[in-house]
Coordinates of C-alpha atoms in Angstrom, one line a residue:
Chain A
M209 CA 106.2 62.5 96.5
K210 CA 106.9 59.0 95.6
A211 CA 107.1 56.4 98.3
T212 CA 110.2 54.1 98.5
P213 CA 109.1 50.7 97.3
L214 CA 109.9 47.7 99.5
S215 CA 113.0 45.9 98.2
N216 CA 112.8 42.2 97.6
C217 CA 115.4 41.3 100.1
E218 CA 113.6 43.0 102.7
R219 CA 110.4 41.4 101.8
R220 CA 112.1 38.1 102.0
F221 CA 113.7 38.8 105.4
L222 CA 110.2 39.9 106.8
L223 CA 108.6 36.7 105.5
R224 CA 111.3 34.4 106.8
A225 CA 111.3 36.1 110.2
I226 CA 107.5 35.6 110.4
E227 CA 107.9 31.9 109.3
E228 CA 110.2 31.4 112.4
R229 CA 107.5 33.3 114.6
K230 CA 109.8 36.4 115.1
R231 CA 108.6 39.9 114.9
L232 CA 111.0 42.8 114.0
D233 CA 110.3 44.7 117.1
G234 CA 110.5 41.6 119.4
R235 CA 106.7 41.4 120.2
Q236 CA 104.8 38.2 120.5
C237 CA 102.2 37.5 117.9
Y238 CA 99.3 38.7 120.0
D239 CA 101.0 41.7 121.5
Y240 CA 99.9 45.2 121.0
R241 CA 102.3 48.1 120.9
N242 CA 102.2 50.8 123.6
V243 CA 99.1 53.0 123.6
R244 CA 99.6 56.4 124.8
I245 CA 96.6 58.8 125.0
S246 CA 97.2 62.6 125.5
F247 CA 94.6 65.3 125.6
G248 CA 94.6 68.9 124.3
A249 CA 93.4 72.1 125.9
D250 CA 90.1 72.1 124.3
Y251 CA 87.5 69.6 125.1
G252 CA 87.2 66.8 122.4
C253 CA 90.9 67.0 121.4
C254 CA 93.2 64.2 121.9
I255 CA 96.3 62.5 120.4
V256 CA 96.6 58.8 120.3
E257 CA 100.0 57.0 119.9
L258 CA 100.0 53.4 118.9
G259 CA 103.8 52.7 118.9
K260 CA 104.9 55.4 116.5
T261 CA 101.6 55.7 114.7
R262 CA 100.0 58.9 115.8
V263 CA 96.5 60.2 115.2
L264 CA 95.1 63.5 116.2
A265 CA 91.3 63.6 116.8
Q266 CA 89.1 66.8 117.3
V267 CA 85.4 66.9 117.9
S268 CA 83.5 70.1 117.1
C269 CA 79.8 70.9 117.1
E270 CA 77.3 73.1 115.2
L271 CA 73.6 73.8 115.3
V272 CA 72.0 72.9 111.9
A273 CA 68.9 71.9 110.5
P274 CA 68.3 68.1 110.5
K275 CA 68.0 65.7 107.5
P276 CA 64.5 65.8 106.2
N277 CA 64.0 62.1 106.5
R278 CA 65.2 62.1 110.1
P279 CA 63.9 65.2 111.9
T280 CA 64.4 64.0 115.3
E281 CA 68.0 63.0 115.1
G282 CA 71.3 64.8 115.2
I283 CA 73.8 64.5 112.5
L284 CA 77.3 62.9 112.8
F285 CA 80.0 63.6 110.3
F286 CA 83.5 61.6 110.3
N287 CA 86.6 62.7 108.4
L288 CA 89.8 60.9 108.4
E289 CA 92.7 62.6 106.7
L290 CA 96.2 61.2 105.8
S291 CA 98.3 64.2 106.4
P292 CA 101.1 64.4 104.0
M293 CA 103.6 64.4 107.0
A294 CA 102.5 60.9 108.0
A295 CA 104.4 59.2 105.1
P296 CA 106.1 60.2 102.0
G297 CA 103.7 58.4 99.7
F298 CA 100.7 60.5 101.0
E299 CA 100.0 63.4 98.8
P300 CA 97.6 66.2 99.5
G301 CA 94.2 66.1 97.6
R302 CA 94.5 62.5 96.3
Q303 CA 91.6 60.2 97.2
S304 CA 93.4 56.9 97.5
E305 CA 91.9 53.5 97.9
L306 CA 93.4 53.4 101.4
L307 CA 91.8 56.6 102.5
V308 CA 88.3 55.6 101.3
K309 CA 88.6 52.1 103.0
L310 CA 89.7 53.7 106.2
N311 CA 86.9 56.4 106.2
R312 CA 84.3 53.7 105.6
L313 CA 85.5 51.5 108.3
I314 CA 85.5 54.5 110.8
E315 CA 81.9 55.3 109.7
R316 CA 80.8 51.8 110.1
C317 CA 82.4 51.4 113.4
L318 CA 81.2 54.6 115.0
R319 CA 77.9 55.4 113.1
N320 CA 76.2 52.1 112.2
S321 CA 77.1 50.8 115.7
K322 CA 75.0 53.5 117.2
C323 CA 77.4 54.2 120.0
I324 CA 76.3 57.8 120.1
D325 CA 72.8 58.6 121.0
T326 CA 71.7 60.9 118.0
E327 CA 68.1 61.4 119.6
S328 CA 69.7 63.3 122.4
L329 CA 71.3 65.8 119.9
C330 CA 67.9 67.0 118.8
I331 CA 66.9 70.5 120.2
V332 CA 63.8 71.3 118.1
A333 CA 62.4 68.4 116.1
G334 CA 62.6 69.2 112.4
E335 CA 64.4 72.6 113.0
K336 CA 67.5 72.6 115.0
V337 CA 69.8 69.6 115.9
W338 CA 73.5 69.4 116.7
Q339 CA 75.8 68.3 114.0
I340 CA 78.8 66.6 115.7
R341 CA 81.9 66.6 113.4
L342 CA 84.9 64.4 114.2
D343 CA 88.0 65.1 112.3
L344 CA 90.8 62.6 112.4
H345 CA 94.5 63.5 111.3
L346 CA 97.1 60.9 110.7
L347 CA 100.3 62.4 111.8
N348 CA 102.6 59.4 111.4
H349 CA 102.1 56.1 109.7
D350 CA 103.8 53.2 111.2
G351 CA 101.2 50.6 110.7
N352 CA 97.6 49.8 111.9
I353 CA 96.0 53.2 111.3
I354 CA 92.5 51.8 111.9
D355 CA 93.0 50.9 115.3
A356 CA 94.7 54.1 116.3
A357 CA 92.1 56.0 114.5
S358 CA 89.2 54.2 116.2
I359 CA 90.8 54.7 119.6
A360 CA 91.2 58.3 119.0
G361 CA 87.8 58.8 117.7
I362 CA 85.9 57.3 120.6
V363 CA 88.3 58.9 123.1
A364 CA 87.6 62.3 121.6
L365 CA 83.8 61.7 121.5
C366 CA 83.9 60.8 125.1
H367 CA 86.2 63.7 126.1
F368 CA 83.9 66.2 124.2
R369 CA 81.5 68.7 125.9
R370 CA 78.9 70.5 123.9
P371 CA 77.2 73.8 124.9
D372 CA 74.2 73.3 127.3
V373 CA 70.9 74.3 125.9
S374 CA 67.5 74.9 127.2
V375 CA 64.2 74.9 125.5
Q376 CA 61.1 76.9 126.8
G377 CA 58.2 76.6 124.6
E378 CA 59.3 78.1 121.4
E379 CA 62.5 79.7 122.8
V380 CA 65.8 78.0 122.6
T381 CA 68.8 79.3 124.5
V382 CA 72.2 78.1 123.9
Y383 CA 74.6 78.8 126.9
T384 CA 78.2 79.8 126.5
P385 CA 80.8 77.7 128.4
E386 CA 81.1 80.7 130.8
E387 CA 77.4 80.7 131.7
R388 CA 76.8 77.0 132.1
D389 CA 79.1 74.1 132.2
P390 CA 79.1 72.3 128.9
V391 CA 77.6 68.8 128.9
P392 CA 79.2 65.6 127.6
L393 CA 77.8 63.5 124.6
S394 CA 75.6 60.6 125.5
I395 CA 77.7 57.5 124.6
H396 CA 76.1 54.2 124.8
H397 CA 79.3 52.0 124.3
M398 CA 82.9 52.2 123.0
P399 CA 83.6 50.3 119.9
I400 CA 87.1 49.7 119.3
C401 CA 88.9 48.2 116.2
V402 CA 91.4 45.4 116.4
S403 CA 93.3 44.4 113.2
F404 CA 94.9 41.0 112.5
A405 CA 97.3 40.6 109.6
F406 CA 97.4 37.2 108.0
F407 CA 100.4 35.4 106.4
Q408 CA 101.2 32.0 104.9
Q409 CA 97.7 31.7 103.2
G410 CA 95.8 32.5 106.3
T411 CA 97.4 30.1 108.7
Y412 CA 99.4 32.4 110.8
L413 CA 98.2 35.8 112.3
L414 CA 99.7 38.8 113.9
V415 CA 97.8 41.4 115.9
D416 CA 98.5 45.1 115.5
P417 CA 100.8 45.0 112.4
S418 CA 103.6 47.5 111.9
E419 CA 104.1 49.3 108.6
R420 CA 106.6 46.8 107.4
E421 CA 104.5 43.9 108.5
E422 CA 101.5 45.4 106.6
S423 CA 103.4 45.7 103.4
V424 CA 104.0 42.0 103.2
M425 CA 100.8 40.6 104.6
D426 CA 98.4 38.5 102.6
G427 CA 95.4 40.1 104.0
V428 CA 93.8 41.8 107.1
L429 CA 90.8 41.2 109.3
V430 CA 89.5 44.1 111.2
I431 CA 86.9 43.4 114.1
A432 CA 85.2 46.4 116.0
M433 CA 84.1 45.2 119.4
N434 CA 83.0 46.9 122.6
K435 CA 83.8 45.8 126.1
H436 CA 80.5 43.9 126.3
R437 CA 81.8 41.4 123.7
E438 CA 79.5 42.8 121.0
I439 CA 80.9 42.8 117.5
C440 CA 80.1 46.2 115.9
T441 CA 81.8 45.8 112.6
I442 CA 83.9 43.0 111.0
Q443 CA 85.7 43.3 107.6
S444 CA 88.1 41.1 105.9
S445 CA 90.1 42.2 103.0
G446 CA 92.9 41.2 100.9
G447 CA 91.6 38.1 99.5
I448 CA 92.4 35.7 102.1
M449 CA 90.3 32.7 102.8
L450 CA 89.5 32.4 106.5
V451 CA 88.1 29.2 108.2
K452 CA 85.3 29.7 110.8
D453 CA 87.6 28.8 113.7
Q454 CA 90.0 31.3 112.8
V455 CA 87.4 33.9 112.8
L456 CA 86.1 32.8 116.2
R457 CA 89.6 32.7 117.7
C458 CA 90.2 36.2 116.4
S459 CA 87.0 37.4 118.0
K460 CA 88.1 35.9 121.4
I461 CA 91.6 37.6 121.2
T462 CA 89.7 41.0 120.2
A463 CA 87.6 40.6 123.4
V464 CA 90.6 40.4 125.5
K465 CA 92.4 43.3 123.8
V466 CA 89.4 45.6 123.7
A467 CA 88.9 45.0 127.5
E468 CA 92.5 46.2 128.1
I469 CA 92.2 49.1 125.8
T470 CA 88.8 50.2 127.3
E471 CA 90.3 50.3 130.8
L472 CA 93.3 52.3 129.6
I473 CA 90.9 54.9 127.9
Q474 CA 89.0 55.1 131.1
K475 CA 91.8 55.8 133.2
A476 CA 93.1 58.4 130.8
L477 CA 89.7 60.3 130.7
E478 CA 89.6 60.0 134.6
N479 CA 93.1 61.5 135.0
D480 CA 92.3 64.4 132.6
Q481 CA 89.1 65.1 134.3
K482 CA 91.0 65.3 137.7
V483 CA 93.6 67.6 136.6
R484 CA 91.1 70.0 135.0
K485 CA 89.0 70.0 138.0
E486 CA 92.1 70.7 140.2
G487 CA 93.0 73.5 138.0
G488 CA 96.3 72.0 136.9
K489 CA 97.9 72.8 133.6
F490 CA 96.7 70.7 130.8
G491 CA 97.2 70.6 127.1
F492 CA 99.6 69.2 124.7
A493 CA 102.5 71.3 126.1
E494 CA 102.2 69.7 129.5
S495 CA 102.0 66.2 128.1
I496 CA 105.3 66.2 126.6
P497 CA 107.4 64.6 129.2
N498 CA 110.2 66.8 130.3
Q499 CA 112.8 64.2 130.5
K500 CA 112.8 63.7 126.7
I501 CA 115.9 65.0 125.1
T502 CA 114.1 66.6 122.3
A503 CA 111.5 68.4 124.5
F504 CA 112.4 71.7 125.7
K505 CA 110.3 74.2 127.6
M506 CA 110.7 77.7 128.4
E507 CA 108.6 79.8 130.8
S508 CA 107.1 82.9 129.5
A509 CA 109.8 85.5 129.2
A510 CA 109.4 89.2 129.8
V511 CA 110.8 91.3 127.0
D512 CA 112.2 94.6 127.8
T513 CA 110.2 97.1 125.9
N514 CA 111.2 100.2 127.7
N515 CA 113.0 102.2 125.1
V516 CA 110.9 101.0 122.3
E517 CA 109.5 104.4 121.4
E518 CA 112.7 106.2 121.4
Q519 CA 114.3 103.6 119.2
A520 CA 111.4 103.7 117.0
E521 CA 111.5 107.5 116.7
E522 CA 115.2 107.2 115.7
I523 CA 114.5 104.9 113.0
I524 CA 111.7 106.9 111.5
T525 CA 113.7 110.1 111.4
K526 CA 116.7 108.4 109.9
A527 CA 114.5 106.9 107.2
E528 CA 113.8 108.8 104.1
P529 CA 110.4 110.4 103.9
P530 CA 108.0 108.4 101.7
S531 CA 107.9 109.6 98.2
E532 CA 105.0 111.7 97.2
V533 CA 102.0 109.7 96.3
F534 CA 99.8 110.6 93.5
A535 CA 96.4 110.2 94.9
K536 CA 94.4 112.3 92.3
P537 CA 92.6 110.0 90.0
I538 CA 91.7 111.3 86.7
L539 CA 88.2 110.5 85.5
H540 CA 87.9 110.0 81.7
T541 CA 84.4 108.7 81.6
P542 CA 82.2 107.4 84.4
G543 CA 83.5 104.0 85.1
T544 CA 87.1 104.6 83.9
A545 CA 89.6 106.5 86.0
Q546 CA 93.3 106.7 85.7
I547 CA 96.0 107.1 88.5
G548 CA 99.4 108.2 87.3
E549 CA 100.9 107.5 84.0
G550 CA 102.4 104.1 84.1
I551 CA 106.1 103.8 83.7
E552 CA 108.2 104.4 80.6
N553 CA 109.2 101.5 78.5
S554 CA 112.8 100.8 79.3
W555 CA 113.6 98.2 76.7
G556 CA 115.6 100.6 74.6
D557 CA 114.9 101.7 71.0
L558 CA 111.6 100.3 69.6
E559 CA 109.7 101.3 66.5
E560 CA 107.0 103.8 66.8
S561 CA 104.0 101.5 67.0
E562 CA 105.6 99.1 69.4
K563 CA 106.4 102.0 71.7
E564 CA 102.7 103.2 71.5
E565 CA 101.7 99.6 72.5
A566 CA 104.1 99.5 75.3
E567 CA 102.9 102.9 76.7
E568 CA 99.4 101.7 76.4
E569 CA 100.4 98.6 78.4
G570 CA 101.8 101.0 81.0
E571 CA 98.7 102.8 81.2
S572 CA 96.5 99.9 81.8
E573 CA 98.7 98.6 84.5
A574 CA 98.2 101.9 86.2
T575 CA 94.5 101.4 86.0
A576 CA 94.9 98.4 88.2
F577 CA 96.2 100.9 90.8
E578 CA 99.8 99.6 91.5
C579 CA 100.9 102.3 93.7
H580 CA 104.5 101.6 93.7
K581 CA 104.7 102.8 90.3
M582 CA 104.1 106.3 91.6
E583 CA 107.5 106.7 92.8
T584 CA 108.9 106.8 89.3
E585 CA 106.1 109.3 88.2
T586 CA 108.1 112.2 89.1
E587 CA 110.9 111.4 86.7
T588 CA 108.9 109.9 83.8
E589 CA 106.3 112.6 83.8
G590 CA 109.0 115.2 83.0
R591 CA 110.2 113.0 80.2
R592 CA 106.8 112.1 79.0
I593 CA 105.6 115.7 78.6
T594 CA 108.8 116.6 76.5
E595 CA 108.2 113.7 74.3
A596 CA 104.6 114.5 73.7
K597 CA 105.5 117.8 72.5
K598 CA 107.0 116.4 69.3
D599 CA 104.5 116.9 66.3
E600 CA 103.7 113.4 65.4
P601 CA 100.3 112.0 64.8
I602 CA 100.0 109.2 67.4
V603 CA 97.9 106.2 66.1
L604 CA 96.8 103.9 68.6
S605 CA 95.5 101.0 66.7
D606 CA 96.0 100.1 63.1
S607 CA 93.4 97.2 63.4
E608 CA 90.5 97.4 61.3
E609 CA 88.4 95.1 63.6
E610 CA 88.0 97.7 66.2
E611 CA 85.3 100.3 65.5
V612 CA 85.7 103.4 67.1
V613 CA 82.6 105.5 67.7
I614 CA 82.8 108.8 69.2
L615 CA 79.6 109.5 71.1
E616 CA 80.5 112.7 72.7
P617 CA 83.7 114.7 72.4
Q618 CA 85.4 115.2 75.8
E619 CA 87.5 117.7 77.2
L620 CA 90.9 116.0 77.6
P621 CA 92.7 116.3 81.1
K622 CA 96.1 117.9 80.8
K623 CA 98.0 114.8 81.9
T624 CA 97.6 112.7 78.9
R625 CA 100.1 111.6 76.3
T626 CA 99.0 113.5 73.4
Q627 CA 98.7 117.2 73.2
T628 CA 98.7 117.8 69.3
K629 CA 95.6 117.2 67.2
P630 CA 92.5 117.2 69.3
K631 CA 90.2 115.4 66.9
Q632 CA 92.7 112.5 66.5
E633 CA 93.2 112.6 70.2
N634 CA 89.6 112.2 70.7
T635 CA 89.7 109.0 68.6
S636 CA 92.8 107.6 70.2
K637 CA 91.4 108.3 73.7
K638 CA 88.1 106.7 73.0
A639 CA 89.7 103.6 71.3
F640 CA 92.1 103.5 74.3
N641 CA 89.1 103.8 76.7
K642 CA 87.3 101.1 74.9
R643 CA 90.3 98.8 75.0
R644 CA 91.0 99.6 78.5
R645 CA 87.4 98.8 79.5
K646 CA 87.9 95.6 77.7
K647 CA 90.9 95.0 79.7
R648 CA 89.2 95.9 82.9
A649 CA 86.3 93.6 82.1
A650 CA 88.9 90.7 81.7
Y651 CA 89.8 91.3 85.4
Chain B
D118 CA 115.2 63.9 106.3
R119 CA 112.2 64.2 108.7
G120 CA 111.9 66.8 111.1
P121 CA 109.1 66.6 113.7
P122 CA 109.4 69.4 116.2
S123 CA 106.3 71.2 117.7
P124 CA 107.0 74.5 119.5
S125 CA 103.9 75.6 121.4
P126 CA 103.8 79.0 123.2
G127 CA 101.2 78.7 125.9
D128 CA 98.4 76.7 124.4
T129 CA 99.0 77.3 120.6
S130 CA 100.5 74.2 119.3
V131 CA 101.8 73.4 115.6
L132 CA 103.3 70.2 114.5
A133 CA 105.8 70.5 111.7
G134 CA 107.0 67.7 109.4
L135 CA 109.4 68.1 106.6
Y136 CA 110.4 65.9 103.6
G137 CA 113.3 66.9 101.4
P138 CA 115.1 67.4 99.3
V139 CA 113.4 64.5 97.3
E140 CA 112.6 63.8 93.8
V141 CA 109.9 66.0 92.4
K142 CA 107.2 65.3 89.8
G143 CA 107.9 66.7 86.4
S144 CA 105.6 69.6 86.3
K145 CA 106.7 71.2 89.7
E146 CA 110.4 70.8 88.8
L147 CA 112.5 74.0 88.9
P148 CA 115.6 73.7 86.9
D149 CA 117.9 76.0 89.1
R150 CA 116.5 75.5 92.7
A151 CA 114.5 73.5 95.0
A152 CA 110.8 73.7 94.8
L153 CA 109.5 74.5 98.2
E154 CA 105.9 73.5 99.2
V155 CA 104.3 74.5 102.4
L156 CA 100.8 72.7 103.5
L157 CA 99.0 74.0 106.4
R158 CA 96.3 71.8 107.8
P159 CA 93.7 73.2 110.3
K160 CA 92.4 71.1 113.1
V161 CA 88.7 71.2 112.1
G162 CA 87.4 71.1 108.7
L163 CA 89.1 71.2 105.3
P164 CA 91.7 73.8 104.4
G165 CA 90.2 76.9 103.1
V166 CA 91.2 80.3 101.7
M167 CA 92.7 81.5 105.0
E168 CA 95.0 78.4 104.9
R169 CA 96.1 79.0 101.3
S170 CA 97.2 82.4 101.9
R171 CA 99.1 81.4 105.1
E172 CA 100.8 78.7 103.2
Q173 CA 101.9 81.2 100.4
L174 CA 103.3 83.6 103.1
L175 CA 105.2 80.8 104.9
R176 CA 106.5 79.6 101.7
R177 CA 107.9 83.0 100.6
T178 CA 109.5 83.4 104.1
C179 CA 111.1 80.1 103.9
E180 CA 112.3 80.6 100.4
T181 CA 114.2 83.5 101.6
V182 CA 116.2 81.4 103.9
V183 CA 116.4 78.1 102.3
L184 CA 119.4 77.9 100.1
G185 CA 117.6 76.2 97.3
V186 CA 120.2 76.6 94.6
L187 CA 122.2 73.9 96.4
H188 CA 119.5 71.4 95.5
P189 CA 118.0 72.0 91.9
R190 CA 115.3 69.8 90.6
T191 CA 114.3 68.6 94.0
A192 CA 111.1 69.2 96.1
I193 CA 110.9 70.1 99.7
T194 CA 107.6 69.6 101.4
L195 CA 106.8 71.3 104.8
V196 CA 103.6 70.1 106.4
L197 CA 102.2 72.1 109.3
Q198 CA 99.4 70.5 111.5
V199 CA 97.5 72.8 113.8
L200 CA 97.2 71.0 117.1
S201 CA 95.5 73.8 119.0
D202 CA 94.9 77.4 118.5
A203 CA 94.8 80.0 121.5
G204 CA 96.0 83.0 119.6
S205 CA 99.2 84.1 117.8
L206 CA 98.8 81.1 115.4
L207 CA 100.8 82.6 112.4
S208 CA 103.9 83.3 114.4
C209 CA 103.8 79.7 115.9
C210 CA 103.5 78.4 112.3
L211 CA 106.6 80.4 111.4
N212 CA 108.5 79.1 114.4
A213 CA 107.6 75.6 113.8
A214 CA 108.6 76.0 110.2
C215 CA 112.0 77.2 111.0
M216 CA 112.6 74.7 113.5
G217 CA 111.4 72.0 111.0
L218 CA 113.9 73.3 108.6
L219 CA 116.6 73.3 111.2
D220 CA 115.9 69.8 112.5
A221 CA 115.9 68.4 109.0
G222 CA 119.3 69.7 108.4
L223 CA 118.5 71.8 105.3
P224 CA 121.1 74.4 104.3
L225 CA 119.8 77.7 105.5
A226 CA 121.1 81.2 105.1
S227 CA 119.8 82.3 108.5
L228 CA 117.1 81.2 110.9
F229 CA 113.8 83.1 111.4
C230 CA 111.3 83.4 113.9
G231 CA 107.7 84.7 114.1
I232 CA 106.3 87.3 116.4
T233 CA 102.8 88.7 116.9
C234 CA 102.1 92.1 118.4
A235 CA 98.6 93.4 119.2
L236 CA 97.8 96.9 119.7
D237 CA 95.0 97.3 122.2
P238 CA 92.6 100.3 122.0
H239 CA 94.9 102.2 124.5
G240 CA 97.9 101.9 122.3
A241 CA 99.8 99.4 124.4
I242 CA 101.9 96.7 122.7
I243 CA 101.0 93.2 123.7
L244 CA 103.5 90.5 122.5
D245 CA 102.0 86.8 121.7
P246 CA 98.5 87.8 122.3
T247 CA 95.9 85.3 123.2
T248 CA 92.8 84.9 121.0
R249 CA 90.8 87.1 123.4
Q250 CA 93.4 89.8 123.2
E251 CA 93.7 89.5 119.5
Q252 CA 89.8 89.9 119.1
D253 CA 90.0 93.1 121.3
A254 CA 92.9 94.7 119.7
R255 CA 93.0 97.6 117.3
A256 CA 95.5 95.9 115.1
V257 CA 97.4 92.7 115.1
L258 CA 100.8 92.6 113.3
T259 CA 102.9 89.5 112.7
F260 CA 106.5 89.7 111.8
A261 CA 109.1 87.2 110.7
I262 CA 112.6 88.3 112.0
D263 CA 115.8 86.8 110.6
S264 CA 118.5 85.8 112.9
A265 CA 121.5 87.3 111.2
E266 CA 120.9 90.9 111.5
R267 CA 117.3 91.0 113.0
K268 CA 115.9 92.2 109.6
V269 CA 112.3 91.8 108.7
L270 CA 111.5 89.0 106.4
T271 CA 107.9 89.2 106.4
A272 CA 105.2 91.6 107.8
T273 CA 101.6 91.1 107.7
T274 CA 98.9 93.1 109.7
R275 CA 95.4 93.2 110.3
G276 CA 93.6 96.4 111.4
S277 CA 95.0 99.9 111.2
C278 CA 97.8 101.4 113.0
S279 CA 100.0 104.5 112.5
V280 CA 103.6 104.4 111.0
E281 CA 105.0 105.2 114.3
E282 CA 103.1 102.4 116.1
M283 CA 104.1 100.0 113.5
Q284 CA 107.8 101.0 114.0
Q285 CA 107.4 100.6 117.7
C286 CA 105.8 97.0 117.3
L287 CA 108.8 96.2 114.9
V288 CA 111.4 97.2 117.6
A289 CA 109.5 95.2 120.3
A290 CA 109.4 92.3 118.0
Q291 CA 113.1 92.4 117.3
R292 CA 113.8 92.5 121.1
A293 CA 111.5 89.5 121.5
A294 CA 113.3 87.6 118.6
D295 CA 116.5 87.5 120.9
T296 CA 114.6 85.5 123.4
I297 CA 113.3 83.1 120.9
F298 CA 116.5 82.5 119.0
Q299 CA 118.0 81.8 122.4
F300 CA 115.4 79.2 122.9
Y301 CA 116.3 77.6 119.5
R302 CA 119.9 77.6 120.4
D303 CA 119.2 75.9 123.8
S304 CA 116.8 73.3 122.5
V305 CA 119.1 72.4 119.7
R306 CA 122.1 72.2 122.2
R307 CA 120.1 69.9 124.4
K308 CA 119.2 67.7 121.6
Y309 CA 122.8 67.2 120.4
S310 CA 124.6 67.2 123.6
K311 CA 125.6 63.8 125.0
S312 CA 124.2 64.4 128.5

């Protein structure tokens, strides 16, 4: 689907507003939108909403063999997907530049920063390690995908619990969640990305750009930092020239924002932990606030299924009995069987040879075991036999290319088309079998 | 033209997003009706064969109710994202699809809902089974029932059951459909009422 391009007057309006230090949603230039974190029923599943941008994250694990050059480390796999529902311009299966850029940023932010301890994921060195897979799905695009994705990613990783494993000598036992409580991943620190959009040749910046602002910006600077004020990743793209002071100023702002967001994440994780321990209801169904006009909940409703059997009986007796199914396959040669006759060509008057072709087509369809044609068998069969009684030599193929070799004369079963000259029938049957075998091979 | 509802029976959640009717690329264009496309995205991993076959099933069901002839040479894209799966996923997808079509305001001949029935080894019918119940069941049947006359739009089964049992499940599903349609009605009324 095509994305609607931004009109010139809208672009001018946005740039003019930014010149006057105004943002469309009324924020200040260093303000973040509301961050909302909600958890799913499974461990490692969460949805992060940054304003209207929504990202779903899910972490899963699997036991695999480690990479040969790193036998004592677990494997991390990150995948960000731009769902077609996020924006009209996103199409399935197209590897756009934006997608590659976002994936690389997430990888650098989470993998290269070594925030997850991969050594702890090793079970048997060189043989079995955990592979942790993080899937991020963008559900709605309203700007600043990378921030929302990095928050969702790190929250999901902190929330995730992997099955407990014990190693006794050579024996490895993986416990199910019922046997032993699953254990969390070992995470050193939480890197969070903060994006800055630049305007007016790099002199003015906005934190957390919305989608409209992103479409008119000159360039973007992304800094990934943790709460210990360590920069994990920094990337500047879009071709803007930044002065050292600006970069330092941005990193100071990042430190403040990251501290706030990390606190929010900790609170959300604790809340969820509490709810689960107390046995309260959790999951996405619970996190939708009841007061929203578009949210509607219904308790599980009992359905009256008392008279189901009687009603069903009535329906069955009223319905017509299913028509007789021809279940007897006719074996021509080993490997070639035929069920039924195929249907009569109903295209009206055709010449002889075309009729034969059509009938042949009908037969090969029957070989593909289409049972619904059985129902017409009863009528067409009667007609077919009367037709076959006419004395005409039926030639199957006029082509000289096909060579027909009769290896062994066969006894023809009764329900075939031709009942007149046996020798010619043999020829025709063999040729037919040969062609049908070709058709079958084509399947 | 965006519809983002997410019905979730128990803990199974599916989010539906719909775009359309919009302009379509040349090859996919149908001259007399709208081209409906359904995309189902699983939560973990890349979409595989199971997702493709479910997409086709959903597409065929939606095509029966959507009045595509009112919007020729356009495309309608329905994207379903699985948020969590605790059983009865296909019927949840069907419900999400219908609510998406309804919320987006597309012209429909009728509504439909999805219902899953499981037949446990003793022969009892369980409606909306959990993953555990589905695994232990002898047969799992999913029906799409339309709202006009409670007719069956789609039926898909896994496992074996007798003709009588299938008819019984069908009747049970038709009864359950009443509850679901009432839910649709109430949620839409709530959305559009001024209170």
